[in-house]
Amino acid sequence: MSIGYDAIIVGGGHNGLTAAGYLGKAGLKVLVLEKRSMVGGAVVTEEIHPGYHVSTISYVVSLLRDEVTRDLELKKHGYSTIKTDGILCICNDNYLFLTDDKNHNRKEVARFSRTDYDAMEKFDAMVQEAGRVVRKQMLMEAPKLNIGITDLISLGKMGLEVRKLSAKHRHRLFQLFTSSAYDLIERWFESPMIKNMYASSCFSGNYASLKQPSSAIPFFHMAVGELDGELGAWRLVKGGMGSITQAMASFARSKGVEIITDAPVKEIMIENGRASGVLLENGNKIKARCVLANTDPKRTFLKLLDQKHLDPEFAKDIKQIRMGHSSLKLNLALKGLPDIRFFEQGKEGPWHRSDITIFPDIKGMEENYFAAAVGKLPKEPRLEIVMPSTVDDTLAPAGHHVMSILAKYFPYELADNASWDDIKEDVADQIIDYLSISMPNIRELIVGRKMISPLDLEREYGLTEADIFHGKHDLDQLFSFRPHPEAAQYRTPVKDLYLCGSGVHPGGGVTGAPGHNAARRVISDLKKK
Ligand SMILES: Cc1cc2nc3c(=O)[nH]c(=O)nc-3n(C[C@H](O)[C@H](O)[C@H](O)COP(=O)(O)OP(=O)(O)OC[C@H]3O[C@@H](n4cnc5c(N)ncnc54)[C@H](O)[C@@H]3O)c2cc1C
């Protein structure tokens, strides 16, 4: 048995690596253990066909905190972003193409409504203003329910931020947390196309009926992002999303952090009531002063810990955490650029270099949710598509392309005991058929593909029940409740065991925030020992 680390981090996802970077920078002796053969978790670039590389899971960046980028010197270690040309929305027989050019956008929206462009500007500004308050909380510890002095201070700081809002904006902030997406959209917009577009953007970060209270929370993801000072920006990453985690790993190594891949942890060891290290699948035991779990709360507490160390009441609460975003990823290697039915065929346009979303109308989105809720597949799924090779020549051979498709809602648990392993390639074919309506020549361009079912997300990438955020972003699963009031400040009921992944405040997405906050908590606790 080897002894001697200050901290072992279970999982080399972007949050585990962020925590590792900060702990290493503080002079601590740190070991990261990652079960896969590469670090990154859901933030990776992989070869899907010889010569074709793509962000296999997450595919766009916005939420990564500028502080993390700066403190971990990510740009020096190879991370850079690329702007796309716009957003192409396709709904039924209509399309809308939005760019950075406000005059162009006003004309585009005027094809559907005389008033909605102004409404969009007002709505986006309102979400930005509310997002400012939320953004400030991302790198702060959520206050404990068992309130102490430091919690009072952080509550006070939050109160000050809310106080800066006008009464009107406080009302809107409250509405964004509690209203249904449907009610908000109906309140703000008049044309079906614009309503469908906003509903679709909410649908993306959610797994709920649009009419359910609090289903508007994903609007915050539109606002809390910030890249190089540009609020709400979403961009691609040069070399794919894996460049973020490779840069994080490179920084951590430069601070002496050891990172071992192909090292699945079987158990977090508890001795004398405290986390004392880990037992690997290969039988090796490694000891440390503390353990940080980048794994989601269900996996951490229910799979990696002997249940006798947990209060049964706490374990019951963890079992009850709502998971599931019902997503799958289909990544394609293409020998050329597909035509898009609304634009001149055989010619590249800015829409190819854009975020392309194909979605049904609100009624169709609701049907998709209710179908998924009983294990059924959508007929007309929401597809979010990027072709990063149009702006990044490091990903595919010259003239060839890669396409990343996030498809929703595809349930983790299928009806009639069907198995994802049996149906996944048929489902990929169905998605390609559906995509062919908008991109008529897509099928003939495909030279390779990698279909990642919800079951693959769990089995291969370690996302329990395929939840993209390590637990849904519902009101009762956020902030001081994430993942549980007794584990929301990165410490857990097990002494010297900490959580550092998306299952803790402020939640999922490529933010680096849980890793940053957990590291700060660990550094402070270790100093006191
Ligand atoms: C399909 C999909 C698309 C997404 N798109 C975006 C997007 O475009 N933009 C965005 O901001 N967010 C996106 N997200 C969300 C975002 O990627 C995740 O919320 C975030 O990356 C999770 O990071 P993490 O470090 O907390 O956890 P993870 O990335 O899940 O890392 C956990 C790590 O633990 C490892 N692990 C698991 N079990 C063990 C074990 N026993 N021993 C050792 N290691 C173990 C895993 O292999 C993994 O590396 C997407 C997610 C999915 C699934």
PDB file of N, CA and C in Angstrom, residues 17 88 96 202 222 239 259 311 335 349 376 382-383 390 405 444 459 472 529:
ATOM      1  N   LEU A  17     -10.084  17.909 -12.605  1.00  0.00           N
ATOM      2  CA  LEU A  17      -8.814  18.510 -13.037  1.00  0.00           C
ATOM      3  C   LEU A  17      -8.684  19.952 -12.543  1.00  0.00           C
ATOM      4  N   LEU A  88     -28.589  29.024 -36.619  1.00  0.00           N
ATOM      5  CA  LEU A  88     -29.621  28.687 -37.607  1.00  0.00           C
ATOM      6  C   LEU A  88     -30.675  27.822 -36.919  1.00  0.00           C
ATOM      7  N   LEU A  96     -34.784  30.443 -39.355  1.00  0.00           N
ATOM      8  CA  LEU A  96     -34.406  31.779 -38.889  1.00  0.00           C
ATOM      9  C   LEU A  96     -32.904  31.742 -38.718  1.00  0.00           C
ATOM     10  N   CYS A 202     -34.810  26.314 -24.047  1.00  0.00           N
ATOM     11  CA  CYS A 202     -35.053  25.848 -22.680  1.00  0.00           C
ATOM     12  C   CYS A 202     -35.049  24.324 -22.616  1.00  0.00           C
ATOM     13  N   MET A 222     -28.334  30.580 -20.713  1.00  0.00           N
ATOM     14  CA  MET A 222     -28.129  31.509 -21.828  1.00  0.00           C
ATOM     15  C   MET A 222     -27.356  32.731 -21.363  1.00  0.00           C
ATOM     16  N   GLY A 239      -9.460  22.606 -31.609  1.00  0.00           N
ATOM     17  CA  GLY A 239      -9.023  21.250 -31.273  1.00  0.00           C
ATOM     18  C   GLY A 239     -10.100  20.459 -30.551  1.00  0.00           C
ATOM     19  N   ILE A 259      -1.315  12.228 -12.528  1.00  0.00           N
ATOM     20  CA  ILE A 259      -2.597  11.832 -13.129  1.00  0.00           C
ATOM     21  C   ILE A 259      -2.429  10.437 -13.696  1.00  0.00           C
ATOM     22  N   ASP A 311     -25.357   7.319   7.012  1.00  0.00           N
ATOM     23  CA  ASP A 311     -26.628   7.378   7.727  1.00  0.00           C
ATOM     24  C   ASP A 311     -27.713   6.934   6.733  1.00  0.00           C
ATOM     25  N   LYS A 335     -17.511  13.316 -45.775  1.00  0.00           N
ATOM     26  CA  LYS A 335     -16.530  13.588 -46.838  1.00  0.00           C
ATOM     27  C   LYS A 335     -16.790  14.925 -47.548  1.00  0.00           C
ATOM     28  N   GLY A 349     -21.921  28.237 -46.825  1.00  0.00           N
ATOM     29  CA  GLY A 349     -22.427  29.530 -46.353  1.00  0.00           C
ATOM     30  C   GLY A 349     -22.175  29.668 -44.864  1.00  0.00           C
ATOM     31  N   LYS A 376     -40.486   6.069 -24.349  1.00  0.00           N
ATOM     32  CA  LYS A 376     -40.663   6.016 -25.812  1.00  0.00           C
ATOM     33  C   LYS A 376     -39.747   7.019 -26.516  1.00  0.00           C
ATOM     34  N   ARG A 382     -35.376  16.997 -31.046  1.00  0.00           N
ATOM     35  CA  ARG A 382     -34.628  18.260 -31.150  1.00  0.00           C
ATOM     36  C   ARG A 382     -33.177  17.889 -31.396  1.00  0.00           C
ATOM     37  N   LEU A 383     -32.604  18.440 -32.463  1.00  0.00           N
ATOM     38  CA  LEU A 383     -31.204  18.166 -32.791  1.00  0.00           C
ATOM     39  C   LEU A 383     -30.415  19.460 -32.708  1.00  0.00           C
ATOM     40  N   THR A 390     -15.612  23.303 -39.884  1.00  0.00           N
ATOM     41  CA  THR A 390     -15.763  24.438 -40.805  1.00  0.00           C
ATOM     42  C   THR A 390     -14.956  25.649 -40.335  1.00  0.00           C
ATOM     43  N   ILE A 405     -23.899  15.970 -33.108  1.00  0.00           N
ATOM     44  CA  ILE A 405     -25.356  16.120 -32.986  1.00  0.00           C
ATOM     45  C   ILE A 405     -25.781  15.719 -31.567  1.00  0.00           C
ATOM     46  N   GLU A 444     -25.306  10.438 -47.990  1.00  0.00           N
ATOM     47  CA  GLU A 444     -24.241  10.036 -48.936  1.00  0.00           C
ATOM     48  C   GLU A 444     -22.862  10.583 -48.554  1.00  0.00           C
ATOM     49  N   ARG A 459     -22.318   4.028 -19.031  1.00  0.00           N
ATOM     50  CA  ARG A 459     -21.345   2.934 -18.931  1.00  0.00           C
ATOM     51  C   ARG A 459     -19.935   3.403 -19.275  1.00  0.00           C
ATOM     52  N   LYS A 472     -30.495  16.682 -11.916  1.00  0.00           N
ATOM     53  CA  LYS A 472     -31.249  17.742 -12.597  1.00  0.00           C
ATOM     54  C   LYS A 472     -31.122  19.084 -11.877  1.00  0.00           C
ATOM     55  N   LYS A 529      -5.560  21.576   9.875  1.00  0.00           N
ATOM     56  CA  LYS A 529      -5.235  20.276  10.509  1.00  0.00           C
ATOM     57  C   LYS A 529      -3.885  20.283  11.190  1.00  0.00           C
TER      58      LYS A 529
END
